[in-house]
mmCIF file of C-alpha atoms in Angstrom:
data_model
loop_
_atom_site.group_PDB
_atom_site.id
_atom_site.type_symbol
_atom_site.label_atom_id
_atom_site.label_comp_id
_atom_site.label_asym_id
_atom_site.label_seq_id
_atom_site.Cartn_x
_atom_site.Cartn_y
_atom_site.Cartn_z
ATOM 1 C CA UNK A 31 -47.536 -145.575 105.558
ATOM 2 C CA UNK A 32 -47.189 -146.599 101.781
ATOM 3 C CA UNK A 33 -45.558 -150.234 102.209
ATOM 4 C CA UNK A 34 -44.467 -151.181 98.800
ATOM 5 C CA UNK A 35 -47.727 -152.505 96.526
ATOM 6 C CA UNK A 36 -50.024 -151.307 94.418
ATOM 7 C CA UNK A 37 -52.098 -148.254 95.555
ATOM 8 C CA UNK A 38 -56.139 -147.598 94.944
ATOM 9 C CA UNK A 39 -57.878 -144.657 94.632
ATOM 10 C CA UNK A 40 -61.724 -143.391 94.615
ATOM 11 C CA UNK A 41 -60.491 -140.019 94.546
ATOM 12 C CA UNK A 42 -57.495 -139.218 91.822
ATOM 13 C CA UNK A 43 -57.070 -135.504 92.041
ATOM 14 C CA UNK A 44 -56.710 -135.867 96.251
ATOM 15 C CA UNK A 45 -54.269 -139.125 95.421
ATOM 16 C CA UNK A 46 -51.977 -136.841 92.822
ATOM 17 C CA UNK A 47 -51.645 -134.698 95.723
ATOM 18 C CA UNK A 48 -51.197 -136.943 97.950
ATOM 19 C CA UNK A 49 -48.323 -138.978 96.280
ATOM 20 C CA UNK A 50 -46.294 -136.433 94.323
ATOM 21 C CA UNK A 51 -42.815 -136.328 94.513
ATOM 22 C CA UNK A 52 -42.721 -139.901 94.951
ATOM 23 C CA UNK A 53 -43.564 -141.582 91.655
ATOM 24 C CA UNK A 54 -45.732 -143.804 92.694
ATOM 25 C CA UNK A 55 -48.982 -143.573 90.595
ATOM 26 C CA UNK A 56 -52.442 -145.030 91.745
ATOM 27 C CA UNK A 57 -55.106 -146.971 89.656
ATOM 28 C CA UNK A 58 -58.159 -144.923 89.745
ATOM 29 C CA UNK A 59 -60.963 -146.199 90.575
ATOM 30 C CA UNK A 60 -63.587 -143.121 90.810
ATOM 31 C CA UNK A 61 -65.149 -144.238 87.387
ATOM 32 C CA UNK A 62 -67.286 -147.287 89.338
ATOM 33 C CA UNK A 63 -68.997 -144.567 91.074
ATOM 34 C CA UNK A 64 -70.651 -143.006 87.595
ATOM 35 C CA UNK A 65 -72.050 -146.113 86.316
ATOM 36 C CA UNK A 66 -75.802 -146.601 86.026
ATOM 37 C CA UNK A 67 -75.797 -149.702 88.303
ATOM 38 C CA UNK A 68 -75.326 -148.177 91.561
ATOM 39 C CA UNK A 69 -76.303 -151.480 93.800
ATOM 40 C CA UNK A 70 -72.670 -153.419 91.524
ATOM 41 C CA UNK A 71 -70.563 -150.763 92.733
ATOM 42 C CA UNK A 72 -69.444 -152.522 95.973
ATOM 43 C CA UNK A 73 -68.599 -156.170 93.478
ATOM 44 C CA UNK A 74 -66.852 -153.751 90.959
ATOM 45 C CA UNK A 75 -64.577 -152.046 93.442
ATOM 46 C CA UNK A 76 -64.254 -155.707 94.642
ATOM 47 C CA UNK A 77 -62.037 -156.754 91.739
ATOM 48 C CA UNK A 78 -59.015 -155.325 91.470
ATOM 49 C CA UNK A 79 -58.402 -156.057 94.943
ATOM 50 C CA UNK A 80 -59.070 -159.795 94.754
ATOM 51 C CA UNK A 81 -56.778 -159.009 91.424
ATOM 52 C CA UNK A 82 -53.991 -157.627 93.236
ATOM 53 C CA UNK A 83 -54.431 -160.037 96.329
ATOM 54 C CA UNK A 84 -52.810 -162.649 94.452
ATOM 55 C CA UNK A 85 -49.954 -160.820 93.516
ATOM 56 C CA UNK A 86 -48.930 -158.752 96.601
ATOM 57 C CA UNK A 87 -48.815 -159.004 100.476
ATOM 58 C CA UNK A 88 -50.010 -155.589 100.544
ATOM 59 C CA UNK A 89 -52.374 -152.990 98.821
ATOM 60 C CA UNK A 90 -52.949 -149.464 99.865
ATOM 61 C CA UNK A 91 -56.584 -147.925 99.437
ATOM 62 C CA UNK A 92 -56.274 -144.513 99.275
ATOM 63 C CA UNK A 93 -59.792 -142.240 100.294
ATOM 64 C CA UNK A 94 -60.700 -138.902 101.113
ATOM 65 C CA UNK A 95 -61.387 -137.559 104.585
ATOM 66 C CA UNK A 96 -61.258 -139.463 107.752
ATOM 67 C CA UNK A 97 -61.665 -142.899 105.242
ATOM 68 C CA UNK A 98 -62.922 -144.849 108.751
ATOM 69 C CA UNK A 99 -65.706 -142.739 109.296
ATOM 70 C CA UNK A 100 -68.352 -141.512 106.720
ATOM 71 C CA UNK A 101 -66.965 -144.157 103.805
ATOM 72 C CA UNK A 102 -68.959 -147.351 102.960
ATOM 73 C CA UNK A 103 -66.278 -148.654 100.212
ATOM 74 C CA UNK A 104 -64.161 -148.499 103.297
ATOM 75 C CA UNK A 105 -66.932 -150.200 105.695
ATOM 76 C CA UNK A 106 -67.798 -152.969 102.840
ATOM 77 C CA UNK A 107 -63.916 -153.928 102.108
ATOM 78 C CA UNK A 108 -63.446 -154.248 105.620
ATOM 79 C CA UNK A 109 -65.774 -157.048 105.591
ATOM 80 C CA UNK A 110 -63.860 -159.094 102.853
ATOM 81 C CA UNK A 111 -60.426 -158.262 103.745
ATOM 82 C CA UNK A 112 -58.585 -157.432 106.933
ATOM 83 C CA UNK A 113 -57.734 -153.454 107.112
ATOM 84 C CA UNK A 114 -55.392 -151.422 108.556
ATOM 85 C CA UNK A 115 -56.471 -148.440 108.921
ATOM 86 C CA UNK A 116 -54.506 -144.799 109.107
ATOM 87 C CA UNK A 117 -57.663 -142.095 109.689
ATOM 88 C CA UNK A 118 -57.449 -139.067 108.279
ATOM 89 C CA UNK A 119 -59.379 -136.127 108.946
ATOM 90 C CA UNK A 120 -62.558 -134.877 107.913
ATOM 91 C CA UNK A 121 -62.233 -131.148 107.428
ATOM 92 C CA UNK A 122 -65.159 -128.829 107.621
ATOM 93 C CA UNK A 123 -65.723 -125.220 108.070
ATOM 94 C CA UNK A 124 -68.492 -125.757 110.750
ATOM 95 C CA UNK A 125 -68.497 -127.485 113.944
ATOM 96 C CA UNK A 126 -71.555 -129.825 114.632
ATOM 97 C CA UNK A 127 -72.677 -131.926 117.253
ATOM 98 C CA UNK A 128 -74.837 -134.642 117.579
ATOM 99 C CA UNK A 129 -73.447 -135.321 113.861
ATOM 100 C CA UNK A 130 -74.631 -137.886 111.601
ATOM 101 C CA UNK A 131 -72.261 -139.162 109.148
ATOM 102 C CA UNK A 132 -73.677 -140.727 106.149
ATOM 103 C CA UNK A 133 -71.486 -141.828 102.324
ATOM 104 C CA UNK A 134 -73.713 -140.731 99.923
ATOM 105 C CA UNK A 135 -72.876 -143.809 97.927
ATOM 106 C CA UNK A 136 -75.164 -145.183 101.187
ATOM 107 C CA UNK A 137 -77.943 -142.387 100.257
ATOM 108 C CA UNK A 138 -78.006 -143.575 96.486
ATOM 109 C CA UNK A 139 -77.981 -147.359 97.114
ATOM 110 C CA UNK A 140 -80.779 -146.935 99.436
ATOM 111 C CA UNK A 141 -82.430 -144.490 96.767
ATOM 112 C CA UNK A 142 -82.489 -147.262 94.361
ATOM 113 C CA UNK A 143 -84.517 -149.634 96.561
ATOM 114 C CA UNK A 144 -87.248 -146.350 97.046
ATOM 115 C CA UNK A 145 -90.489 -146.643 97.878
ATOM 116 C CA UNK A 146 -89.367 -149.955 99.870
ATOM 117 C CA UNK A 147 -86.078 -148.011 101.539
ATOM 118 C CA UNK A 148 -87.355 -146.751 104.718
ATOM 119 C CA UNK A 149 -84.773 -147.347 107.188
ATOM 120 C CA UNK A 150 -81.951 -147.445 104.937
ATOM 121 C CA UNK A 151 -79.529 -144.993 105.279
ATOM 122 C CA UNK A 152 -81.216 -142.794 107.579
ATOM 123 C CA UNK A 153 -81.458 -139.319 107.280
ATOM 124 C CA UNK A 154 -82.921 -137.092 110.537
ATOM 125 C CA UNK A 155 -83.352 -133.216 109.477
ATOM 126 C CA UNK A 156 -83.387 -133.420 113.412
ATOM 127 C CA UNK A 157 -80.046 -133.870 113.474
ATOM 128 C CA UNK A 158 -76.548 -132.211 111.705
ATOM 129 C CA UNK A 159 -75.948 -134.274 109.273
ATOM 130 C CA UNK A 160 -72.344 -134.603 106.936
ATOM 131 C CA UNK A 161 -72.921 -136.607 103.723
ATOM 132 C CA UNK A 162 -69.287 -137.165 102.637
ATOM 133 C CA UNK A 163 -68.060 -138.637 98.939
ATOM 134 C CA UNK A 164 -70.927 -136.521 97.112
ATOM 135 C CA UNK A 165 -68.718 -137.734 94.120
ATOM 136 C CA UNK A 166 -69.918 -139.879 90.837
ATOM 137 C CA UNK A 167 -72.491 -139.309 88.332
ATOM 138 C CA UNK A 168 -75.232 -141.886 89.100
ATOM 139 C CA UNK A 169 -74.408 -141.382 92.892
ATOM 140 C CA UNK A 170 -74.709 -137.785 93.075
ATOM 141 C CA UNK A 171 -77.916 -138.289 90.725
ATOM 142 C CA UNK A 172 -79.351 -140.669 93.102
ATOM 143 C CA UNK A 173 -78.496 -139.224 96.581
ATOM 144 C CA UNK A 174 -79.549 -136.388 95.266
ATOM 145 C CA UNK A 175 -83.219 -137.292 94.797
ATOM 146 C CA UNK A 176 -83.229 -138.834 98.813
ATOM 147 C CA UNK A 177 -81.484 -136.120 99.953
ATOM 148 C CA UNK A 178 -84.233 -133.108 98.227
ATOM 149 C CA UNK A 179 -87.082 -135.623 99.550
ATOM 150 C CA UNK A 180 -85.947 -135.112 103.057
ATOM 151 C CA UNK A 181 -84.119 -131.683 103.301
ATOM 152 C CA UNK A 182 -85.784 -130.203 100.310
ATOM 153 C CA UNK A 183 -82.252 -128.844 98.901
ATOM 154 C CA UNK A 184 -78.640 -129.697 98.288
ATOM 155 C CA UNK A 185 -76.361 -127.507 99.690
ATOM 156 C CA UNK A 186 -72.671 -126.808 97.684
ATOM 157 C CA UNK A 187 -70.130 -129.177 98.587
ATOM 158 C CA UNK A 188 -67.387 -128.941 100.449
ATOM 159 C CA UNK A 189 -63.357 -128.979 98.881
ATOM 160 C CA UNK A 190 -63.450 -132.419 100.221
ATOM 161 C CA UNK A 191 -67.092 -133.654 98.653
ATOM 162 C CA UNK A 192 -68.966 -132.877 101.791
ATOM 163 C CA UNK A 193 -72.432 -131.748 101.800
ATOM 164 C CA UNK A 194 -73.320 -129.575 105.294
ATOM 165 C CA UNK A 195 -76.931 -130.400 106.785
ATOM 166 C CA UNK A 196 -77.308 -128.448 109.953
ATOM 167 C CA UNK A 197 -80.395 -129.783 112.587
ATOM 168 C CA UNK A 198 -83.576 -128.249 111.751
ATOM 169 C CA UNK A 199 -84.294 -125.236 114.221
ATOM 170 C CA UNK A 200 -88.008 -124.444 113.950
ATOM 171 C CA UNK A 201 -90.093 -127.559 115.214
ATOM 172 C CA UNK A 202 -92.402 -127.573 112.543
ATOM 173 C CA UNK A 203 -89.692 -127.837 109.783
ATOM 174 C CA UNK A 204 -88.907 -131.755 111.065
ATOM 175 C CA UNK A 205 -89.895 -134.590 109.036
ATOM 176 C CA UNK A 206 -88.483 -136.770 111.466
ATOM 177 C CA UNK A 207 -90.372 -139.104 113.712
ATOM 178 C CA UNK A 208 -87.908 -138.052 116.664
ATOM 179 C CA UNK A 209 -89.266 -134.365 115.723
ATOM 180 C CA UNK A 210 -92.923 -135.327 116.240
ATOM 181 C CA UNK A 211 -91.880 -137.291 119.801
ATOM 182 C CA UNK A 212 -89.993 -133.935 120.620
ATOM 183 C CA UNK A 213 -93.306 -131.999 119.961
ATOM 184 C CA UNK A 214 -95.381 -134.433 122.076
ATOM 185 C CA UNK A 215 -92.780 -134.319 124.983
ATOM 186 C CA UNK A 216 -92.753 -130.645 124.930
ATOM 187 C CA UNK A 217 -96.703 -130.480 124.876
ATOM 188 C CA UNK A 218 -96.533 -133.076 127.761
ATOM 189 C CA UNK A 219 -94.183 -130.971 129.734
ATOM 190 C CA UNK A 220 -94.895 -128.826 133.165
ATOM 191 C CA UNK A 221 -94.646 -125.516 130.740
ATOM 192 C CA UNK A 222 -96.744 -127.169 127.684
ATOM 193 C CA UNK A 223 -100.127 -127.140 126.535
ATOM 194 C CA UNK A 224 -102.902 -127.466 129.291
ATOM 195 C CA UNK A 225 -105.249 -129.618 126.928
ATOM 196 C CA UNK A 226 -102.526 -131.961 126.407
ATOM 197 C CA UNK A 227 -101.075 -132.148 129.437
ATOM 198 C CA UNK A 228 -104.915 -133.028 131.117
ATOM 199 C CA UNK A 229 -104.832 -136.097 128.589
ATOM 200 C CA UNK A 230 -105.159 -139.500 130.123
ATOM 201 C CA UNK A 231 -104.611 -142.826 128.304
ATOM 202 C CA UNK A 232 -108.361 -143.442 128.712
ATOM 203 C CA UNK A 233 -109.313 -140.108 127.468
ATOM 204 C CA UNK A 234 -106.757 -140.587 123.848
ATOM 205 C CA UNK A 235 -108.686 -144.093 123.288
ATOM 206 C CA UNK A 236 -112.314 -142.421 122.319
ATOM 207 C CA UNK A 237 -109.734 -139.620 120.394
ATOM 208 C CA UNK A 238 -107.971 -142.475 118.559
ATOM 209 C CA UNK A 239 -111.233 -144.244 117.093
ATOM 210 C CA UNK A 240 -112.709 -140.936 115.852
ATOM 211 C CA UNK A 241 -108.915 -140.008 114.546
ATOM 212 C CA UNK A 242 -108.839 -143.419 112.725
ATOM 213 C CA UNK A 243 -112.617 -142.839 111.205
ATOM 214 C CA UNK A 244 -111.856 -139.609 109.847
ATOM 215 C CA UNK A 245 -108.719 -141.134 108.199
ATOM 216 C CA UNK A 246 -111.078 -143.859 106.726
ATOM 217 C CA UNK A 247 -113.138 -141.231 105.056
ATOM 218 C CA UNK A 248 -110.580 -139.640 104.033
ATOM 219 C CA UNK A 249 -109.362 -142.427 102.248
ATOM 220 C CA UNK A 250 -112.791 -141.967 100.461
ATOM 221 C CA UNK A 251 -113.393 -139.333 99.655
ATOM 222 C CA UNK A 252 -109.986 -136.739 100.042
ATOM 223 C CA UNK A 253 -106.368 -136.436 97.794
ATOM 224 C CA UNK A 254 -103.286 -137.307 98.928
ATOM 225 C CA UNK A 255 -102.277 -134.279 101.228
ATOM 226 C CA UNK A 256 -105.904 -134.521 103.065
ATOM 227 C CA UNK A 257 -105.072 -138.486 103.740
ATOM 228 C CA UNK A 258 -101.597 -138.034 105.373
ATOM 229 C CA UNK A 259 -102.882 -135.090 107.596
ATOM 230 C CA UNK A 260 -105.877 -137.357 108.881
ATOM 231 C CA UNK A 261 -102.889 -140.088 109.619
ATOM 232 C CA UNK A 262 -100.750 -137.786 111.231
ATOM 233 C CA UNK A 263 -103.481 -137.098 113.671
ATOM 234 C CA UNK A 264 -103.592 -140.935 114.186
ATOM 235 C CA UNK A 265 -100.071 -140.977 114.771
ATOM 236 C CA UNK A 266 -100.472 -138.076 116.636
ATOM 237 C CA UNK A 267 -102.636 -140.038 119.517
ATOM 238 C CA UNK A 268 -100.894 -143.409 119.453
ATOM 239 C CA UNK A 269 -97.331 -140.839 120.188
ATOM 240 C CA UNK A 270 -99.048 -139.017 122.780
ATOM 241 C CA UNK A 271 -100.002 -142.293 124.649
ATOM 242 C CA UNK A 272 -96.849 -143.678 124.902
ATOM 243 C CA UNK A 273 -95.723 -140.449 126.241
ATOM 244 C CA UNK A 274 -97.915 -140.454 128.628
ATOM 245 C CA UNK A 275 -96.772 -144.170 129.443
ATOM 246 C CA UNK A 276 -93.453 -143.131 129.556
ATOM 247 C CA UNK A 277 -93.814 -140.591 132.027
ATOM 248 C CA UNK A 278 -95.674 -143.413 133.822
ATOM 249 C CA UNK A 279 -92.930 -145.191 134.082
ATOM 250 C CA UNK A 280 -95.158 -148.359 132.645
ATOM 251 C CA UNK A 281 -93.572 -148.181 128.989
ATOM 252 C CA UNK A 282 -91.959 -146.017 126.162
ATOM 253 C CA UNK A 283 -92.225 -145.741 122.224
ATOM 254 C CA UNK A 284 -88.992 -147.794 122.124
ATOM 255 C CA UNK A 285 -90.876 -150.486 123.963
ATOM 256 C CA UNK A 286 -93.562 -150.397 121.208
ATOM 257 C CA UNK A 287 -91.432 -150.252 118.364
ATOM 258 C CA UNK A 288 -89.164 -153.350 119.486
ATOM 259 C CA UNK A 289 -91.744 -154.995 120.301
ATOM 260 C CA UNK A 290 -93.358 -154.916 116.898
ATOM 261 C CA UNK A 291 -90.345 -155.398 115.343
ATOM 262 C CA UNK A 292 -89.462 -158.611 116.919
ATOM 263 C CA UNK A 293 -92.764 -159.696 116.355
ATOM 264 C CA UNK A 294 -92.968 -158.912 112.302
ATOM 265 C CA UNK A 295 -89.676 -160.202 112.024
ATOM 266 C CA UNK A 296 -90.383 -163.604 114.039
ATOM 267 C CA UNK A 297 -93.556 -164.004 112.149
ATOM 268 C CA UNK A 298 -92.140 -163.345 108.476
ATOM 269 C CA UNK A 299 -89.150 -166.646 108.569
ATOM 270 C CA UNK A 300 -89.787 -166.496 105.119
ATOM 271 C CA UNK A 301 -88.610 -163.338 104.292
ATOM 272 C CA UNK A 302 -86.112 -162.468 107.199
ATOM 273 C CA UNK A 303 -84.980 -166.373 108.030
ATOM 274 C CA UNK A 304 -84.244 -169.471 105.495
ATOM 275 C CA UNK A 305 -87.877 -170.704 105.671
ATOM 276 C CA UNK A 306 -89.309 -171.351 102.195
ATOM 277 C CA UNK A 307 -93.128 -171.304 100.932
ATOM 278 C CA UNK A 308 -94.569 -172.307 97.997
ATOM 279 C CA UNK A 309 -98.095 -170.919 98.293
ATOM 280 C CA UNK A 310 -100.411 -168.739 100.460
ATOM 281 C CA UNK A 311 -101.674 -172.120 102.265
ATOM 282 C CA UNK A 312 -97.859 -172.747 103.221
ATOM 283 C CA UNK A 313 -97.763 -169.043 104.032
ATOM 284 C CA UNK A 314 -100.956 -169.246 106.632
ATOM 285 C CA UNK A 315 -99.387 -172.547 108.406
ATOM 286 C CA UNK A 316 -95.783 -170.954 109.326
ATOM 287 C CA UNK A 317 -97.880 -168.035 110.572
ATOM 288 C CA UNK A 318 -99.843 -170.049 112.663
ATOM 289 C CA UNK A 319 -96.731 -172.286 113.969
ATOM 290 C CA UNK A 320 -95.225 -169.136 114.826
ATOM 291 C CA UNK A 321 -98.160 -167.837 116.812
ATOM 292 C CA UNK A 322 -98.541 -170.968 118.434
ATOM 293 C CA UNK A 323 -94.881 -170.831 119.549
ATOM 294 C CA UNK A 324 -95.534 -167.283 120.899
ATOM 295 C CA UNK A 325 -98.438 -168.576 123.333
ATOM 296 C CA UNK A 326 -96.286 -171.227 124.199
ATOM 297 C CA UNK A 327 -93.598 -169.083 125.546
ATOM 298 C CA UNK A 328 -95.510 -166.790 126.944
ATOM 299 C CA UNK A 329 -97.172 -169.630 128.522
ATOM 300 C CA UNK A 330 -93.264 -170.785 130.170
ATOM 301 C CA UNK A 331 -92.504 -167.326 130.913
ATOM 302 C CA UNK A 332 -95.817 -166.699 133.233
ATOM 303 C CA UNK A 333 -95.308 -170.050 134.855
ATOM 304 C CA UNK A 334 -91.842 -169.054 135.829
ATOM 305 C CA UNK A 335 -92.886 -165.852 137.164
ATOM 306 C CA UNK A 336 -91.864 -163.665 134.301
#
């Protein structure tokens, strides 16, 4: 598979292996993953490609594991250059299904955007989860950190730099949304909870008002731990009733959530499009275009039967 060319390496020890017996050495390039500035790591490992573009038809990156799944150096150099790709294998001790497979150069990039990270790199504790490459100082530092917040732990790592997350057993372990929607479904269901199952739509709204007052004076009045309980209840009743839609037939939690999405996203051009503001005034009129636009189209869509 080696072609002639230079050869790259994030992993040097697995490379030396790899190669001997046949003289050819590899430039190492495992240092970019111990430097402070995580979020330059993908422009660093850039270089020396674009370096050795110039100078030869071919260049072989060498990586650990299965290289096409469970490596973003691999993901983001597939973007700038054309790959061909020879998988490997990624060894573990354990079988898992229902596997997430996550770099854990991923987990510390998204670590340095935290608080404002939330769906980056997602973790589920619902879920067995392989974080492969736990390799590099500032990396491991810095997955590290996302990876206690939502597992509380870091397993050892495998031979190969794989950390081992098996899915979270007990129900009440789960930090997961998915978790609390499993909860809800099983409360729901023909063996669950007779309160819960009795629970109307109608009957959740009165719920949901007290739920949201009690949060409110909370906010007053209660610590930390005492306001996230109140707004888990709150979440609580807005997760029941689309449950309850769902088994309606009339609508589901992924309903809700695209359809929030869509709408943040479509009303925020200025920070997910290439409209530009230059003041809250400017802000309040491409809100209000927007809106308009919405009515308008909902408008078409009712006059064409939609």
């Amino acid at each position: 598979m080696l072609a002639g060319g230079p050869v790259l390496t994030r992993e040097r020890k697995l490379s030396n292996a790899w190669l001997e017996g046949t003289g050819i050495q590899a430039q190492d390039l495992s240092h970019l993953f111990d430097g402070d500035d995580v979020e330059q790591i993908h422009s660093r490992l850039l270089a020396p490609f674009h370096v050795h573009q110039h100078e030869h038809d071919i260049v072989t990156y060498l990586v650990p594991d299965a290289g096409n799944i469970g490596d973003e150096t691999v993901r983001l150099l597939g973007i700038d250059f054309g790959l061909e790709l020879y998988p490997g294998v990624l060894d573990l001790d354990v079988g898992f299904s229902d596997v997430t497979v996550v770099d854990a150069y991923s987990v510390a990039v998204a670590e340095t955007a935290y608080p404002f990270d939330a769906g980056q790199a997602k973790l589920s504790p619902q879920r067995d989860t392989v974080v492969t490459n736990f390799r590099g100082r500032s990396v491991r530092a810095l997955a590290s950190r996302r990876l206690t917040r939502t597992y509380g732990y870091i397993p050892d790592s495998t031979d190969s730099g794989a950390l081992l997350y098996p899915a979270a057993v007990e129900p009440a372990e789960t930090t997961a949304f998915e978790g609390l929607e499993r909860i809800v479904a099983i409360l729901r269901s023909p063996d669950g909870c007779p309160w819960d199952r009795e629970q109307t739509i109608e009957s959740l709204l009165p719920q949901l008002k007290e739920e949201l007052a009690e949060f409110q004076a909370a906010r007053e009045t209660e610590g930390p731990e005492d306001q996230a309980d109140e707004l888990g209840d709150v979440l609580l009743h807005i997760v029941m009733i689309s449950q309850i839609a769902r088994e309606a037939g009339t609508f589901t939690m992924s309903n809700v959530i695209r359809s929030i999405t869509a709408k943040m996203v479509r009303r925020h051009p200025h920070v997910f499009g290439n409209v530009e503001i230059s003041d809250v005034e400017d802000l309040y009129r491409v809100w209000n275009e927007v809106k308009k636009q919405e009515r308008l189209d909902k408008q078409r869509a009712l006059g064409n039967g939609g």
